[in-house]
Backbone as ProteinMPNN parsed JSONL, in Angstrom:
{"seq_chain_A": "MELGNIEKILEKYFEATATVDEERTLRAYFAQEEVAPHLEQYKPMFNYFSKAKEEKYTKQVPLKPRVNYYKWLSVAAAVVLAFGIYFGNQYQETKRLEQQKAEYAYQETKKAFELLAENFSRGTEKVAYLNEFEEAKQKIYSNN", "coords_chain_A": {"N_chain_A": [[-35.316, -93.678, -253.879], [-33.705, -94.406, -250.897], [-32.56, -97.582, -249.915], [-31.822, -98.387, -247.32], [-33.031, -96.412, -245.795], [-35.717, -96.944, -246.36], [-35.96, -99.44, -245.133], [-35.608, -98.736, -242.434], [-37.837, -97.072, -242.06], [-39.833, -98.934, -242.543], [-39.439, -100.657, -240.393], [-40.099, -98.913, -238.28], [-42.757, -98.586, -239.006], [-43.889, -101.119, -238.453], [-43.573, -101.117, -235.746], [-45.391, -99.307, -235.042], [-44.76, -96.592, -234.919], [-44.34, -94.913, -236.975], [-44.69, -91.945, -238.949], [-47.339, -90.164, -240.683], [-46.4, -89.136, -243.096], [-44.185, -90.806, -243.48], [-45.465, -93.224, -243.837], [-46.766, -92.704, -246.253], [-44.532, -92.546, -247.872], [-43.671, -95.213, -247.774], [-45.865, -96.454, -249.052], [-45.655, -95.335, -251.582], [-43.153, -96.313, -252.341], [-43.599, -99.126, -252.43], [-45.458, -99.199, -254.428], [-44.083, -99.017, -256.76], [-42.643, -100.625, -259.655], [-40.227, -102.009, -259.366], [-38.923, -103.525, -256.549], [-36.939, -104.118, -253.69], [-35.648, -107.434, -253.425], [-35.767, -108.79, -250.9], [-37.735, -107.366, -249.646], [-39.966, -107.798, -251.069], [-42.085, -109.323, -250.147], [-43.736, -107.593, -248.702], [-45.018, -106.011, -250.51], [-47.649, -106.785, -251.63], [-49.262, -106.227, -249.403], [-49.073, -103.407, -248.942], [-49.991, -102.512, -251.406], [-52.6, -103.435, -251.292], [-53.601, -101.856, -249.19], [-53.48, -99.354, -250.427], [-55.318, -99.638, -252.52], [-57.626, -100.257, -251.052], [-58.045, -97.928, -249.708], [-59.042, -96.27, -251.64], [-61.512, -97.325, -252.211], [-65.051, -96.993, -252.173], [-68.252, -96.882, -250.675], [-71.159, -97.102, -252.435], [-73.85, -97.579, -252.4], [-77.108, -96.695, -251.166], [-77.81, -96.172, -247.778], [-80.438, -97.373, -245.93], [-82.215, -95.5, -243.654], [-83.894, -95.741, -240.664], [-86.441, -94.133, -238.769], [-85.718, -93.213, -235.435], [-87.015, -94.789, -232.594], [-88.313, -93.715, -229.578], [-87.48, -95.483, -227.065], [-87.211, -95.255, -224.332], [-89.348, -93.771, -223.369], [-91.509, -95.535, -223.778], [-90.61, -97.61, -222.195], [-90.732, -96.496, -219.644], [-93.483, -96.157, -219.407], [-94.328, -98.829, -219.486], [-93.099, -99.737, -217.145], [-94.518, -98.27, -215.229], [-97.084, -99.353, -215.567], [-96.635, -102.031, -214.826], [-95.917, -101.634, -212.16], [-98.335, -100.577, -211.147], [-100.075, -102.769, -211.527], [-98.782, -104.546, -209.817], [-99.121, -103.348, -207.303], [-101.933, -103.348, -207.107], [-102.639, -106.124, -207.334], [-101.073, -107.033, -205.28], [-102.274, -105.903, -203.016], [-104.733, -107.229, -203.164], [-103.834, -109.813, -202.734], [-102.912, -109.606, -200.095], [-105.341, -109.097, -198.797], [-106.742, -111.452, -199.381], [-105.103, -113.249, -198.073], [-105.471, -112.416, -195.433], [-108.21, -113.001, -195.092], [-108.158, -115.79, -195.391], [-106.663, -116.423, -193.159], [-108.411, -115.666, -191.134], [-110.466, -117.538, -191.613], [-109.09, -119.885, -191.055], [-108.568, -119.516, -188.345], [-111.201, -119.557, -187.345], [-111.922, -122.19, -188.027], [-110.134, -123.537, -186.395], [-111.094, -122.824, -183.83], [-113.644, -124.012, -183.895], [-112.95, -126.711, -184.16], [-111.642, -127.073, -181.77], [-113.792, -126.765, -179.984], [-115.257, -129.04, -180.712], [-113.52, -131.094, -179.936], [-113.472, -130.662, -177.16], [-116.143, -131.283, -176.51], [-116.122, -133.969, -177.24], [-114.251, -134.945, -175.412], [-115.637, -134.527, -173.04], [-117.85, -136.266, -173.348], [-116.412, -138.619, -173.536], [-115.372, -138.892, -170.948], [-117.728, -139.365, -169.563], [-118.392, -141.815, -170.638], [-116.289, -143.298, -169.605], [-116.928, -143.374, -166.933], [-119.197, -144.998, -167.075], [-118.023, -147.352, -167.937], [-116.505, -147.97, -165.698], [-118.561, -148.554, -163.936], [-119.549, -150.846, -165.186], [-117.382, -152.501, -164.77], [-117.527, -152.912, -161.997], [-119.925, -154.295, -161.9], [-119.176, -156.59, -163.281], [-117.295, -157.68, -161.534], [-118.897, -158.24, -159.315], [-120.573, -160.155, -160.4], [-118.743, -162.192, -160.924], [-118.06, -162.899, -158.325], [-120.429, -163.96, -157.424], [-120.783, -166.195, -159.1], [-118.468, -167.628, -158.473], [-118.85, -168.403, -155.847], [-120.713, -170.364, -155.909]], "CA_chain_A": [[-35.362, -93.785, -252.436], [-32.599, -95.19, -250.373], [-33.045, -98.843, -249.359], [-31.623, -98.367, -245.859], [-34.059, -95.525, -245.253], [-36.991, -97.676, -246.463], [-35.957, -100.494, -244.098], [-35.82, -98.071, -241.132], [-39.245, -96.634, -242.022], [-40.631, -100.161, -242.438], [-39.315, -101.108, -239.0], [-40.922, -97.983, -237.499], [-44.155, -98.866, -239.35], [-44.335, -102.315, -237.724], [-43.586, -100.776, -234.324], [-46.483, -98.33, -234.939], [-44.234, -95.271, -234.578], [-44.118, -94.173, -238.226], [-45.587, -90.807, -239.164], [-48.186, -90.268, -241.868], [-45.52, -88.912, -244.26], [-43.37, -92.013, -243.668], [-46.346, -94.253, -244.402], [-46.932, -92.352, -247.665], [-43.282, -92.918, -248.523], [-43.704, -96.674, -247.939], [-46.853, -96.795, -250.087], [-45.092, -94.938, -252.876], [-42.069, -97.24, -252.67], [-44.13, -100.445, -252.788], [-46.275, -99.059, -255.634], [-43.17, -99.106, -257.9], [-42.48, -101.949, -260.274], [-39.066, -102.688, -258.81], [-38.788, -103.467, -255.092], [-35.841, -104.998, -253.271], [-36.167, -108.811, -253.31], [-36.093, -109.186, -249.513], [-38.922, -106.607, -249.24], [-41.025, -108.155, -252.012], [-43.219, -109.908, -249.416], [-44.598, -106.532, -248.168], [-45.626, -105.29, -251.622], [-49.112, -106.973, -251.703], [-49.931, -105.589, -248.261], [-49.18, -101.966, -249.169], [-50.86, -102.31, -252.568], [-53.978, -103.622, -250.818], [-53.984, -100.664, -248.431], [-53.69, -98.257, -251.375], [-56.591, -99.889, -253.207], [-58.725, -100.203, -250.08], [-58.271, -96.525, -249.364], [-59.797, -95.647, -252.715], [-62.848, -97.915, -252.322], [-66.139, -96.228, -251.554], [-69.558, -97.541, -250.661], [-72.016, -96.23, -253.242], [-75.278, -97.846, -252.186], [-77.728, -95.85, -250.165], [-78.11, -96.86, -246.527], [-81.779, -96.979, -245.465], [-82.253, -95.069, -242.258], [-85.234, -95.772, -240.061], [-86.549, -93.163, -237.676], [-85.469, -93.817, -234.121], [-88.157, -94.829, -231.692], [-87.878, -93.403, -228.228], [-87.831, -96.634, -226.241], [-87.247, -94.889, -222.92], [-90.71, -93.345, -223.044], [-92.33, -96.741, -223.665], [-90.115, -98.381, -221.065], [-91.259, -95.894, -218.418], [-94.914, -96.466, -219.371], [-94.437, -100.249, -219.121], [-92.734, -99.852, -215.731], [-95.632, -97.744, -214.44], [-98.174, -100.338, -215.637], [-96.241, -103.18, -213.997], [-95.999, -101.188, -210.773], [-99.753, -100.474, -210.786], [-100.584, -104.145, -211.365], [-98.176, -105.116, -208.613], [-99.781, -102.783, -206.114], [-103.325, -103.813, -207.074], [-102.706, -107.542, -207.013], [-100.446, -107.207, -203.973], [-103.314, -105.619, -202.016], [-105.691, -108.335, -203.209], [-103.182, -110.964, -202.108], [-102.919, -109.373, -198.648], [-106.726, -109.259, -198.344], [-107.034, -112.888, -199.454], [-104.335, -113.888, -197.004], [-106.125, -112.077, -194.161], [-109.458, -113.765, -195.025], [-107.799, -117.191, -195.167], [-106.218, -116.532, -191.773], [-109.621, -115.635, -190.316], [-111.136, -118.835, -191.782], [-108.295, -120.887, -190.338], [-108.804, -119.293, -186.906], [-112.558, -120.039, -187.077], [-111.88, -123.655, -188.075], [-109.427, -123.98, -185.193], [-112.004, -122.679, -182.68], [-114.703, -125.035, -184.02], [-112.33, -128.008, -183.88], [-111.384, -127.086, -180.33], [-115.087, -127.042, -179.336], [-115.617, -130.436, -180.976], [-112.679, -131.956, -179.09], [-113.942, -130.498, -175.778], [-117.375, -132.074, -176.419], [-115.719, -135.378, -177.309], [-113.603, -135.274, -174.14], [-116.695, -134.585, -172.021], [-118.571, -137.527, -173.568], [-115.499, -139.718, -173.266], [-115.288, -139.083, -169.502], [-118.98, -140.026, -169.154], [-118.256, -143.213, -171.031], [-115.344, -143.924, -168.677], [-117.697, -143.64, -165.703], [-120.053, -146.161, -167.356], [-117.166, -148.541, -167.993], [-116.17, -148.27, -164.305], [-119.755, -149.208, -163.389], [-119.572, -152.189, -165.759], [-116.34, -153.291, -164.098], [-118.059, -153.319, -160.694], [-120.936, -155.326, -162.188], [-118.46, -157.813, -163.662], [-116.687, -158.233, -160.303], [-119.983, -158.81, -158.486], [-121.014, -161.361, -161.09], [-117.72, -163.208, -160.725], [-118.16, -163.334, -156.931], [-121.627, -164.794, -157.312], [-120.514, -167.466, -159.765], [-117.407, -168.37, -157.794], [-119.36, -168.939, -154.577], [-121.589, -171.507, -156.169]], "C_chain_A": [[-34.265, -94.733, -251.985], [-33.134, -96.415, -249.644], [-32.9, -98.895, -247.837], [-32.689, -97.529, -245.171], [-35.422, -96.231, -245.274], [-37.071, -98.744, -245.381], [-36.202, -99.899, -242.716], [-37.285, -97.639, -240.99], [-40.16, -97.848, -241.863], [-40.599, -100.708, -241.016], [-40.16, -100.223, -238.081], [-42.417, -98.244, -237.753], [-44.688, -100.055, -238.552], [-44.312, -102.114, -236.213], [-44.667, -99.743, -234.011], [-45.978, -96.973, -234.471], [-43.988, -94.419, -235.819], [-45.13, -93.039, -238.343], [-46.396, -91.044, -240.437], [-47.335, -90.072, -243.13], [-44.673, -90.149, -244.539], [-44.218, -93.144, -244.252], [-46.603, -93.976, -245.885], [-45.692, -92.748, -248.473], [-43.247, -94.423, -248.781], [-44.682, -97.079, -249.04], [-46.323, -96.464, -251.483], [-43.987, -95.903, -253.3], [-42.615, -98.581, -253.151], [-45.081, -100.387, -253.991], [-45.409, -99.155, -256.89], [-43.124, -100.532, -258.443], [-41.342, -102.711, -259.621], [-38.977, -102.418, -257.32], [-37.668, -104.423, -254.741], [-36.393, -106.399, -253.029], [-36.539, -109.217, -251.879], [-37.299, -108.409, -248.962], [-40.13, -106.908, -250.129], [-42.27, -108.677, -251.291], [-44.19, -108.849, -248.883], [-45.363, -105.792, -249.261], [-47.143, -105.518, -251.71], [-49.869, -106.266, -250.579], [-50.118, -104.087, -248.525], [-50.029, -101.655, -250.39], [-52.334, -102.471, -252.174], [-54.452, -102.38, -250.066], [-54.267, -99.495, -249.36], [-55.021, -98.42, -252.096], [-57.778, -99.757, -252.258], [-59.043, -98.764, -249.7], [-59.139, -95.829, -250.4], [-61.221, -96.183, -252.843], [-63.866, -97.062, -251.581], [-67.418, -97.021, -251.669], [-70.541, -96.614, -251.353], [-73.503, -96.483, -253.034], [-75.816, -96.941, -251.088], [-78.101, -96.697, -248.943], [-79.492, -96.42, -246.065], [-81.747, -96.655, -243.976], [-83.691, -95.069, -241.765], [-85.29, -94.718, -238.964], [-86.375, -93.878, -236.341], [-86.721, -93.722, -233.26], [-87.626, -94.576, -230.285], [-88.354, -94.516, -227.288], [-87.92, -96.274, -224.761], [-88.647, -94.465, -222.483], [-91.596, -94.574, -222.835], [-91.899, -97.604, -222.492], [-90.66, -97.819, -219.752], [-92.761, -96.16, -218.289], [-95.116, -97.915, -218.93], [-94.107, -100.441, -217.644], [-93.868, -99.352, -214.835], [-96.801, -98.725, -214.427], [-97.866, -101.54, -214.756], [-96.348, -102.824, -212.521], [-97.457, -101.111, -210.305], [-100.371, -101.865, -210.595], [-100.042, -104.785, -210.107], [-98.848, -104.625, -207.352], [-101.204, -103.326, -205.996], [-103.401, -105.277, -206.647], [-102.03, -107.851, -205.682], [-101.453, -106.958, -202.857], [-104.36, -106.727, -201.998], [-105.112, -109.563, -202.523], [-103.198, -110.815, -200.593], [-104.323, -109.58, -198.08], [-107.115, -110.734, -198.328], [-106.327, -113.624, -198.327], [-104.995, -113.634, -195.646], [-107.419, -112.877, -193.996], [-109.176, -115.247, -194.751], [-107.35, -117.402, -193.724], [-107.426, -116.505, -190.825], [-110.367, -116.968, -190.402], [-110.392, -119.924, -191.022], [-108.506, -120.752, -188.828], [-110.19, -119.808, -186.502], [-112.587, -121.572, -187.055], [-111.18, -124.22, -186.842], [-110.341, -123.928, -183.963], [-113.093, -123.758, -182.706], [-114.149, -126.427, -183.709], [-112.06, -128.148, -182.391], [-112.674, -127.394, -179.558], [-115.47, -128.508, -179.508], [-114.793, -131.374, -180.099], [-113.077, -131.846, -177.616], [-115.216, -131.324, -175.549], [-117.048, -133.565, -176.415], [-115.076, -135.809, -175.992], [-114.635, -135.406, -173.028], [-117.469, -135.897, -172.134], [-117.685, -138.739, -173.278], [-115.388, -139.972, -171.765], [-116.589, -139.688, -168.955], [-118.92, -141.512, -169.472], [-117.323, -143.964, -170.103], [-116.05, -144.256, -167.37], [-118.57, -144.876, -165.904], [-119.223, -147.444, -167.397], [-116.774, -148.945, -166.572], [-117.347, -148.993, -163.64], [-119.858, -150.646, -163.903], [-118.514, -153.075, -165.121], [-116.829, -153.768, -162.733], [-119.101, -154.423, -160.87], [-120.253, -156.652, -162.515], [-117.836, -158.468, -162.434], [-117.753, -158.895, -159.431], [-120.465, -160.118, -159.105], [-120.013, -162.492, -160.868], [-117.781, -163.746, -159.296], [-119.342, -164.273, -156.774], [-121.368, -166.155, -157.942], [-119.439, -168.272, -159.073], [-117.873, -168.971, -156.475], [-120.228, -170.167, -154.847], [-120.835, -172.701, -156.493]], "O_chain_A": [[-33.963, -95.73, -252.641], [-34.06, -96.302, -248.841], [-33.785, -99.404, -247.15], [-33.187, -97.887, -244.103], [-36.19, -96.127, -244.318], [-38.125, -98.937, -244.776], [-36.924, -100.485, -241.91], [-37.894, -97.816, -239.935], [-41.149, -97.792, -241.131], [-41.617, -101.168, -240.499], [-40.858, -100.729, -237.202], [-43.237, -98.138, -236.841], [-45.805, -100.009, -238.036], [-44.961, -102.859, -235.479], [-44.842, -99.348, -232.858], [-46.663, -96.276, -233.722], [-43.473, -93.306, -235.708], [-46.272, -93.155, -237.897], [-46.161, -92.005, -241.169], [-47.534, -90.772, -244.123], [-44.462, -90.507, -245.698], [-43.735, -93.929, -245.068], [-46.652, -94.908, -246.688], [-45.795, -93.22, -249.605], [-42.848, -94.866, -249.858], [-44.373, -97.94, -249.863], [-46.522, -97.22, -252.434], [-43.891, -96.269, -254.471], [-42.154, -99.116, -254.159], [-45.466, -101.431, -254.516], [-45.941, -99.355, -257.982], [-43.512, -101.493, -257.778], [-41.46, -103.906, -259.351], [-38.959, -101.271, -256.874], [-37.47, -105.429, -255.422], [-37.488, -106.545, -252.485], [-37.53, -109.919, -251.677], [-37.827, -108.769, -247.91], [-41.198, -106.324, -249.946], [-43.387, -108.491, -251.774], [-45.353, -109.164, -248.632], [-46.272, -105.02, -248.956], [-47.882, -104.543, -251.852], [-50.978, -105.77, -250.781], [-51.217, -103.563, -248.346], [-50.72, -100.636, -250.414], [-53.2, -101.742, -252.656], [-55.568, -101.908, -250.278], [-55.192, -98.721, -249.114], [-55.765, -97.453, -252.263], [-58.815, -99.206, -252.628], [-60.191, -98.432, -249.405], [-59.885, -94.905, -250.074], [-62.053, -95.568, -253.511], [-63.59, -96.495, -250.525], [-67.637, -97.743, -252.642], [-70.742, -95.478, -250.923], [-74.33, -95.674, -253.455], [-75.083, -96.488, -250.209], [-78.639, -97.797, -249.074], [-79.713, -95.233, -245.829], [-81.301, -97.459, -243.157], [-84.579, -94.473, -242.374], [-84.284, -94.447, -238.308], [-86.833, -95.006, -236.157], [-87.39, -92.689, -233.219], [-86.621, -95.151, -229.868], [-89.478, -94.489, -226.788], [-88.641, -96.934, -224.012], [-89.077, -94.763, -221.369], [-92.337, -94.658, -221.855], [-92.73, -98.258, -221.862], [-91.01, -98.579, -218.85], [-93.258, -96.365, -217.182], [-95.976, -98.197, -218.096], [-94.766, -101.226, -216.962], [-94.145, -99.95, -213.795], [-97.441, -98.911, -213.392], [-98.733, -102.015, -214.022], [-96.82, -103.631, -211.721], [-97.775, -101.532, -209.193], [-101.095, -102.106, -209.63], [-100.766, -105.491, -209.405], [-99.112, -105.404, -206.436], [-101.632, -103.718, -204.91], [-104.131, -105.628, -205.719], [-102.38, -108.831, -205.025], [-101.493, -107.695, -201.872], [-104.823, -107.122, -200.929], [-105.823, -110.273, -201.812], [-103.465, -111.781, -199.878], [-104.481, -110.168, -197.01], [-107.739, -111.209, -197.379], [-106.897, -114.52, -197.705], [-105.067, -114.534, -194.809], [-107.707, -113.374, -192.907], [-109.882, -115.879, -193.965], [-107.628, -118.445, -193.133], [-107.458, -117.234, -189.834], [-110.846, -117.477, -189.388], [-111.016, -120.791, -190.411], [-108.61, -121.753, -188.12], [-110.341, -120.422, -185.445], [-113.199, -122.175, -186.173], [-111.584, -125.253, -186.309], [-110.366, -124.859, -183.158], [-113.423, -124.343, -181.674], [-114.821, -127.23, -183.061], [-112.233, -129.225, -181.821], [-112.666, -128.176, -178.607], [-115.95, -129.144, -178.569], [-115.326, -132.351, -179.573], [-113.023, -132.842, -176.894], [-115.352, -131.986, -174.52], [-117.646, -134.331, -175.659], [-115.328, -136.914, -175.51], [-114.527, -136.286, -172.175], [-117.714, -136.563, -171.129], [-118.176, -139.771, -172.82], [-115.318, -141.124, -171.338], [-116.552, -140.445, -167.985], [-119.342, -142.353, -168.677], [-117.538, -145.147, -169.836], [-115.797, -145.301, -166.771], [-118.675, -145.712, -165.006], [-119.673, -148.496, -166.943], [-116.717, -150.137, -166.266], [-117.147, -149.934, -162.872], [-120.21, -151.555, -163.151], [-118.731, -154.275, -164.951], [-116.571, -154.909, -162.351], [-119.151, -155.369, -160.084], [-120.7, -157.711, -162.075], [-117.851, -159.693, -162.315], [-117.536, -159.975, -158.881], [-120.734, -161.082, -158.388], [-120.413, -163.635, -160.647], [-117.572, -164.94, -159.084], [-119.255, -165.274, -156.063], [-121.714, -167.177, -157.348], [-119.497, -169.502, -159.086], [-117.315, -169.976, -156.037], [-120.413, -170.956, -153.921], [-121.422, -173.754, -156.739]]}, "name": "protein", "num_of_chains": 1, "seq": "MELGNIEKILEKYFEATATVDEERTLRAYFAQEEVAPHLEQYKPMFNYFSKAKEEKYTKQVPLKPRVNYYKWLSVAAAVVLAFGIYFGNQYQETKRLEQQKAEYAYQETKKAFELLAENFSRGTEKVAYLNEFEEAKQKIYSNN"}
């Protein structure tokens, strides 16, 4: 093989434009005992590729049957959706009952404050009466 031709093919190989026949030519060249000294550095690489091409995996690969996860995923999604609807309705019902209880408590508190205000105004009238009594008492004591 001509050295100039090998160098051109090697350059094409590193540019990834070499054909399959040209790659075979390179492998055959670097498989020889004598290689040009400046190309000696590429010899281990091509020898490795030649050996690696011949290697085969001889152990048996255990294959497990495939489980159809999509079927189980759709079942799980349906269950989650059903729970969501059920508990969502319960939550709405609970919320409505709590709102009714809050409204009832508000009405009862309002009644209690109205009763307190009514009694407070009666007490104010009594205090006004006590003020008149205090003024009359002061007039009596001051005249003496």
